[in-house]
DNA sequence: CGCAGGCATTGACGCACGTCAAGGCATCCT
DNA sequence: AGGATGCCTTGACGTGCGTCAATGCCTGCG
């Protein structure tokens, strides 16, 4: 991997990253000793499909996506990962998807064999890895639920709710401006279209359909304001999914 | 859970179940001591959505599905689990989906707290759990890839390939009859339609479209014969996914 | 300053599929 | 045996969206 990504320093701030808080000091010291911080530019590929990755990583800043180039040339995005998420493959097999940066991203990487050794020695670390994977699994299932909606507007509404629910507190993507709920879309229309199993044109129409119906306001293509949260939840069809506290905080502050 | 499922005995055969082979004898003895074997009838619910499950389970026979009843009344199936798969939720939180049997099913269950204690004491068991979750994650991602195909025929082709690839060696679902590759569809059309994010009518048309084009033969609704494997793989659009050895065996025996 | 490239948007058109409705064919029960 | 039930299948119709094409806007570069 030394030919990819820019080495930007050692493990500055590793212990501040959410999953690592609370680990015992000696383990943190061992982790920091084998950790490298790297940065990637927009679109840069971190790992290729079917590669036997020699490292595992945790995202420090920005967003990565898992994707696959289909035989017919279509690009499918099967996962988005944000700050604190783990990527790579522990313990078995090659990657089935490639990993690329969406926007600027910074990651902590660990050599895979050394990380696995630590994992075997420290139950706390193995538990951390397991919780990371469970978290990914939850994300994948939420995702599939969104994909099972027939109409593009419904899938888009589902994505907007996912943004609030799962990633709202990351990089301030969901926030209250002037007592309005504002969202930053962290993807281009083309990428988001791949994510929602549709095309940019249909996605654009879906955005403007929601705007015409008064559910959202498009300030810029990447900056929207939510006008009717409950209508969006109805459209998404999964308003009863688990709502984390930071999201409930946002909602309760909407007067 | 004592009011659901039929207790059919203790842990007969637990050690024969794929994920448990190779565990140390003392651990197996402890597992067997807290294990109950239960059977469920078609459609029977094993756990409700949002329930705090008090047990974890492994499938001994048959197939379970994870599903969610949407606000608009639609049922979405987000996962199918087969022999050897783990279900339930280790270490954190309530279920986000309900679990039901698809056809007859038998499972081994363990009280969750006792199982987690064993997990903490035996690294081998924690590793087993982790591999189970990684396996589920792989399945979820393959699934999403299938769902991102626009046309129902493509998604169906993807499912048939998934059946070969991931579940072919389970319950003999994929096999060679008379030098023909035969598949057993382990789901009703309605269930499969929910799984493929479509409706039974469209699914029926997709089956017959594949038959009209000579890719498959419908012997019965649940028993099909594959005539043109490579065309199906092309349609599915993911022919380069990892192919396990049992599937390659099947293919190589097609002369 | 003007041109080029990338991205979002809008329009037109045709098709795949969701929807409603009816019919066929099993199994099961009385 | 006859009716009922449940599932698969087929038909007809309308529409959401994939597709192709053109336009507008922004950024950056010569």
PDB file of C-alpha atoms in Angstrom, chain A residues 49-218:
ATOM      1  CA  UNK A  49     -11.626  -5.487  -5.669  1.00  0.00           C
ATOM      2  CA  UNK A  50     -10.312  -9.023  -5.089  1.00  0.00           C
ATOM      3  CA  UNK A  51      -7.128  -7.675  -3.580  1.00  0.00           C
ATOM      4  CA  UNK A  52      -5.741  -9.445  -0.540  1.00  0.00           C
ATOM      5  CA  UNK A  53      -5.524  -6.426   1.682  1.00  0.00           C
ATOM      6  CA  UNK A  54      -2.460  -6.310   3.921  1.00  0.00           C
ATOM      7  CA  UNK A  55      -3.928  -3.797   6.298  1.00  0.00           C
ATOM      8  CA  UNK A  56      -7.092  -2.859   8.105  1.00  0.00           C
ATOM      9  CA  UNK A  57      -8.144   0.729   8.634  1.00  0.00           C
ATOM     10  CA  UNK A  58     -10.358   3.056  10.560  1.00  0.00           C
ATOM     11  CA  UNK A  59     -11.730   6.247   9.103  1.00  0.00           C
ATOM     12  CA  UNK A  60     -10.562   9.375  10.903  1.00  0.00           C
ATOM     13  CA  UNK A  61     -12.266  11.946   8.695  1.00  0.00           C
ATOM     14  CA  UNK A  62     -14.359  12.014   5.558  1.00  0.00           C
ATOM     15  CA  UNK A  63     -16.240   9.233   3.836  1.00  0.00           C
ATOM     16  CA  UNK A  64     -15.287   6.065   1.986  1.00  0.00           C
ATOM     17  CA  UNK A  65     -17.486   3.991  -0.280  1.00  0.00           C
ATOM     18  CA  UNK A  66     -17.517   0.312  -1.147  1.00  0.00           C
ATOM     19  CA  UNK A  67     -18.292  -0.271  -4.765  1.00  0.00           C
ATOM     20  CA  UNK A  68     -18.170  -2.761  -7.557  1.00  0.00           C
ATOM     21  CA  UNK A  69     -17.817  -2.244 -11.259  1.00  0.00           C
ATOM     22  CA  UNK A  70     -20.375  -4.476 -12.935  1.00  0.00           C
ATOM     23  CA  UNK A  71     -19.736  -6.417 -16.100  1.00  0.00           C
ATOM     24  CA  UNK A  72     -22.030  -4.071 -18.040  1.00  0.00           C
ATOM     25  CA  UNK A  73     -20.067  -1.015 -16.931  1.00  0.00           C
ATOM     26  CA  UNK A  74     -22.462   0.108 -14.235  1.00  0.00           C
ATOM     27  CA  UNK A  75     -20.949   1.072 -10.921  1.00  0.00           C
ATOM     28  CA  UNK A  76     -22.789  -0.201  -7.848  1.00  0.00           C
ATOM     29  CA  UNK A  77     -22.164   1.357  -4.476  1.00  0.00           C
ATOM     30  CA  UNK A  78     -22.952  -1.101  -1.704  1.00  0.00           C
ATOM     31  CA  UNK A  79     -21.839   0.832   1.329  1.00  0.00           C
ATOM     32  CA  UNK A  80     -20.793   4.174   2.692  1.00  0.00           C
ATOM     33  CA  UNK A  81     -18.457   4.383   5.651  1.00  0.00           C
ATOM     34  CA  UNK A  82     -17.847   7.361   7.875  1.00  0.00           C
ATOM     35  CA  UNK A  83     -15.685   8.488  10.760  1.00  0.00           C
ATOM     36  CA  UNK A  84     -15.074   5.669  13.211  1.00  0.00           C
ATOM     37  CA  UNK A  85     -16.002   2.875  10.812  1.00  0.00           C
ATOM     38  CA  UNK A  86     -13.617   0.037  10.178  1.00  0.00           C
ATOM     39  CA  UNK A  87     -12.762  -1.183   6.699  1.00  0.00           C
ATOM     40  CA  UNK A  88     -10.733  -3.984   5.241  1.00  0.00           C
ATOM     41  CA  UNK A  89     -11.167  -7.619   5.967  1.00  0.00           C
ATOM     42  CA  UNK A  90     -10.248  -9.289   9.199  1.00  0.00           C
ATOM     43  CA  UNK A  91      -9.398 -12.948   9.372  1.00  0.00           C
ATOM     44  CA  UNK A  92     -10.553 -14.290   6.073  1.00  0.00           C
ATOM     45  CA  UNK A  93     -10.517 -13.936   2.361  1.00  0.00           C
ATOM     46  CA  UNK A  94      -9.993 -11.242  -0.235  1.00  0.00           C
ATOM     47  CA  UNK A  95     -12.104  -8.121  -0.639  1.00  0.00           C
ATOM     48  CA  UNK A  96     -15.194  -8.533  -2.777  1.00  0.00           C
ATOM     49  CA  UNK A  97     -15.499  -4.798  -3.381  1.00  0.00           C
ATOM     50  CA  UNK A  98     -13.160  -1.939  -3.991  1.00  0.00           C
ATOM     51  CA  UNK A  99     -12.866   0.935  -1.560  1.00  0.00           C
ATOM     52  CA  UNK A 100     -12.565   4.547  -2.679  1.00  0.00           C
ATOM     53  CA  UNK A 101     -12.668   7.958  -1.059  1.00  0.00           C
ATOM     54  CA  UNK A 102     -15.754  10.144  -1.462  1.00  0.00           C
ATOM     55  CA  UNK A 103     -14.381  13.605  -0.948  1.00  0.00           C
ATOM     56  CA  UNK A 104     -11.241  14.121   1.110  1.00  0.00           C
ATOM     57  CA  UNK A 105     -10.643  11.362   3.637  1.00  0.00           C
ATOM     58  CA  UNK A 106      -8.131  10.498   6.325  1.00  0.00           C
ATOM     59  CA  UNK A 107      -7.660   7.046   7.759  1.00  0.00           C
ATOM     60  CA  UNK A 108      -5.635   5.172  10.336  1.00  0.00           C
ATOM     61  CA  UNK A 109      -4.172   1.954   8.992  1.00  0.00           C
ATOM     62  CA  UNK A 110      -2.695  -1.051  10.769  1.00  0.00           C
ATOM     63  CA  UNK A 111      -0.743  -3.932   9.237  1.00  0.00           C
ATOM     64  CA  UNK A 112      -3.204  -6.747   9.148  1.00  0.00           C
ATOM     65  CA  UNK A 113      -1.104  -9.479  10.741  1.00  0.00           C
ATOM     66  CA  UNK A 114       0.037  -7.294  13.624  1.00  0.00           C
ATOM     67  CA  UNK A 115      -3.530  -6.115  14.179  1.00  0.00           C
ATOM     68  CA  UNK A 116      -4.827  -9.672  14.248  1.00  0.00           C
ATOM     69  CA  UNK A 117      -2.151 -10.663  16.719  1.00  0.00           C
ATOM     70  CA  UNK A 118      -3.223  -7.837  19.010  1.00  0.00           C
ATOM     71  CA  UNK A 119      -6.801  -8.928  18.509  1.00  0.00           C
ATOM     72  CA  UNK A 120      -5.972 -12.384  19.757  1.00  0.00           C
ATOM     73  CA  UNK A 121      -4.153 -11.037  22.784  1.00  0.00           C
ATOM     74  CA  UNK A 122      -6.666  -8.381  23.798  1.00  0.00           C
ATOM     75  CA  UNK A 123     -10.302  -9.400  24.161  1.00  0.00           C
ATOM     76  CA  UNK A 124     -11.213  -5.702  24.297  1.00  0.00           C
ATOM     77  CA  UNK A 125      -9.904  -5.234  20.787  1.00  0.00           C
ATOM     78  CA  UNK A 126     -11.640  -8.314  19.473  1.00  0.00           C
ATOM     79  CA  UNK A 127     -14.856  -6.995  20.977  1.00  0.00           C
ATOM     80  CA  UNK A 128     -14.271  -3.637  19.300  1.00  0.00           C
ATOM     81  CA  UNK A 129     -13.818  -5.340  15.948  1.00  0.00           C
ATOM     82  CA  UNK A 130     -16.955  -7.375  16.443  1.00  0.00           C
ATOM     83  CA  UNK A 131     -19.018  -4.307  17.295  1.00  0.00           C
ATOM     84  CA  UNK A 132     -17.663  -2.581  14.194  1.00  0.00           C
ATOM     85  CA  UNK A 133     -18.780  -5.469  12.045  1.00  0.00           C
ATOM     86  CA  UNK A 134     -22.194  -5.589  13.706  1.00  0.00           C
ATOM     87  CA  UNK A 135     -22.506  -1.896  13.012  1.00  0.00           C
ATOM     88  CA  UNK A 136     -21.696  -2.468   9.349  1.00  0.00           C
ATOM     89  CA  UNK A 137     -24.248  -5.237   9.206  1.00  0.00           C
ATOM     90  CA  UNK A 138     -26.917  -2.942  10.621  1.00  0.00           C
ATOM     91  CA  UNK A 139     -26.013  -0.330   8.040  1.00  0.00           C
ATOM     92  CA  UNK A 140     -26.228  -2.881   5.227  1.00  0.00           C
ATOM     93  CA  UNK A 141     -29.668  -4.004   6.354  1.00  0.00           C
ATOM     94  CA  UNK A 142     -31.018  -0.463   6.682  1.00  0.00           C
ATOM     95  CA  UNK A 143     -29.704   0.104   3.240  1.00  0.00           C
ATOM     96  CA  UNK A 144     -31.443  -2.930   1.783  1.00  0.00           C
ATOM     97  CA  UNK A 145     -34.669  -1.752   3.332  1.00  0.00           C
ATOM     98  CA  UNK A 146     -34.292   1.528   1.474  1.00  0.00           C
ATOM     99  CA  UNK A 147     -33.527  -0.285  -1.772  1.00  0.00           C
ATOM    100  CA  UNK A 148     -36.713  -2.341  -1.542  1.00  0.00           C
ATOM    101  CA  UNK A 149     -38.836   0.760  -2.056  1.00  0.00           C
ATOM    102  CA  UNK A 150     -40.194   0.849  -5.590  1.00  0.00           C
ATOM    103  CA  UNK A 151     -40.164   4.554  -6.296  1.00  0.00           C
ATOM    104  CA  UNK A 152     -37.088   6.713  -6.516  1.00  0.00           C
ATOM    105  CA  UNK A 153     -38.659   9.445  -4.380  1.00  0.00           C
ATOM    106  CA  UNK A 154     -39.223   6.882  -1.629  1.00  0.00           C
ATOM    107  CA  UNK A 155     -35.644   5.667  -1.794  1.00  0.00           C
ATOM    108  CA  UNK A 156     -34.399   9.249  -1.742  1.00  0.00           C
ATOM    109  CA  UNK A 157     -36.568  10.016   1.296  1.00  0.00           C
ATOM    110  CA  UNK A 158     -35.109   6.905   2.909  1.00  0.00           C
ATOM    111  CA  UNK A 159     -31.600   8.106   2.193  1.00  0.00           C
ATOM    112  CA  UNK A 160     -32.298  11.525   3.692  1.00  0.00           C
ATOM    113  CA  UNK A 161     -33.636   9.852   6.825  1.00  0.00           C
ATOM    114  CA  UNK A 162     -30.606   7.558   6.910  1.00  0.00           C
ATOM    115  CA  UNK A 163     -28.420  10.611   6.682  1.00  0.00           C
ATOM    116  CA  UNK A 164     -30.126  12.084   9.740  1.00  0.00           C
ATOM    117  CA  UNK A 165     -30.283   8.854  11.680  1.00  0.00           C
ATOM    118  CA  UNK A 166     -26.946   7.245  11.037  1.00  0.00           C
ATOM    119  CA  UNK A 167     -24.624   9.988   9.884  1.00  0.00           C
ATOM    120  CA  UNK A 168     -26.259  13.154  11.105  1.00  0.00           C
ATOM    121  CA  UNK A 169     -23.717  13.793  13.835  1.00  0.00           C
ATOM    122  CA  UNK A 170     -20.751  13.040  11.570  1.00  0.00           C
ATOM    123  CA  UNK A 171     -19.079  16.109  10.071  1.00  0.00           C
ATOM    124  CA  UNK A 172     -22.194  18.035  11.033  1.00  0.00           C
ATOM    125  CA  UNK A 173     -24.120  16.675   8.044  1.00  0.00           C
ATOM    126  CA  UNK A 174     -27.446  17.248   9.806  1.00  0.00           C
ATOM    127  CA  UNK A 175     -27.841  20.354  11.901  1.00  0.00           C
ATOM    128  CA  UNK A 176     -30.193  23.128  12.956  1.00  0.00           C
ATOM    129  CA  UNK A 177     -29.718  26.425  11.102  1.00  0.00           C
ATOM    130  CA  UNK A 178     -31.998  29.226  12.182  1.00  0.00           C
ATOM    131  CA  UNK A 179     -34.467  26.684  13.645  1.00  0.00           C
ATOM    132  CA  UNK A 180     -34.542  24.786  10.322  1.00  0.00           C
ATOM    133  CA  UNK A 181     -33.263  21.251   9.865  1.00  0.00           C
ATOM    134  CA  UNK A 182     -30.459  21.402   7.285  1.00  0.00           C
ATOM    135  CA  UNK A 183     -28.704  18.533   5.565  1.00  0.00           C
ATOM    136  CA  UNK A 184     -25.479  18.391   3.604  1.00  0.00           C
ATOM    137  CA  UNK A 185     -25.483  15.784   0.858  1.00  0.00           C
ATOM    138  CA  UNK A 186     -21.957  14.345   0.954  1.00  0.00           C
ATOM    139  CA  UNK A 187     -22.129  12.805  -2.536  1.00  0.00           C
ATOM    140  CA  UNK A 188     -22.445  13.929  -6.116  1.00  0.00           C
ATOM    141  CA  UNK A 189     -25.728  13.229  -7.897  1.00  0.00           C
ATOM    142  CA  UNK A 190     -24.039  10.512  -9.920  1.00  0.00           C
ATOM    143  CA  UNK A 191     -22.671   8.736  -6.854  1.00  0.00           C
ATOM    144  CA  UNK A 192     -25.931   9.032  -4.989  1.00  0.00           C
ATOM    145  CA  UNK A 193     -27.745   7.652  -8.032  1.00  0.00           C
ATOM    146  CA  UNK A 194     -25.495   4.586  -7.958  1.00  0.00           C
ATOM    147  CA  UNK A 195     -26.204   4.270  -4.276  1.00  0.00           C
ATOM    148  CA  UNK A 196     -29.977   4.399  -4.784  1.00  0.00           C
ATOM    149  CA  UNK A 197     -29.933   2.091  -7.799  1.00  0.00           C
ATOM    150  CA  UNK A 198     -31.092   4.734 -10.246  1.00  0.00           C
ATOM    151  CA  UNK A 199     -29.697   7.370 -12.664  1.00  0.00           C
ATOM    152  CA  UNK A 200     -28.711  10.984 -12.081  1.00  0.00           C
ATOM    153  CA  UNK A 201     -31.588  12.251 -14.223  1.00  0.00           C
ATOM    154  CA  UNK A 202     -34.211  10.350 -12.231  1.00  0.00           C
ATOM    155  CA  UNK A 203     -32.546  11.384  -9.002  1.00  0.00           C
ATOM    156  CA  UNK A 204     -32.639  15.028  -9.997  1.00  0.00           C
ATOM    157  CA  UNK A 205     -36.332  14.711 -10.794  1.00  0.00           C
ATOM    158  CA  UNK A 206     -36.899  13.057  -7.419  1.00  0.00           C
ATOM    159  CA  UNK A 207     -35.176  15.915  -5.574  1.00  0.00           C
ATOM    160  CA  UNK A 208     -37.290  18.463  -7.388  1.00  0.00           C
ATOM    161  CA  UNK A 209     -40.460  16.441  -6.903  1.00  0.00           C
ATOM    162  CA  UNK A 210     -39.859  16.530  -3.133  1.00  0.00           C
ATOM    163  CA  UNK A 211     -39.182  20.252  -3.407  1.00  0.00           C
ATOM    164  CA  UNK A 212     -42.345  20.870  -5.465  1.00  0.00           C
ATOM    165  CA  UNK A 213     -44.382  19.054  -2.831  1.00  0.00           C
ATOM    166  CA  UNK A 214     -42.884  21.247  -0.142  1.00  0.00           C
ATOM    167  CA  UNK A 215     -41.078  18.483   1.745  1.00  0.00           C
ATOM    168  CA  UNK A 216     -37.631  19.988   1.195  1.00  0.00           C
ATOM    169  CA  UNK A 217     -35.975  23.150  -0.102  1.00  0.00           C
ATOM    170  CA  UNK A 218     -32.990  22.852  -2.425  1.00  0.00           C
TER     171      UNK A 218
END
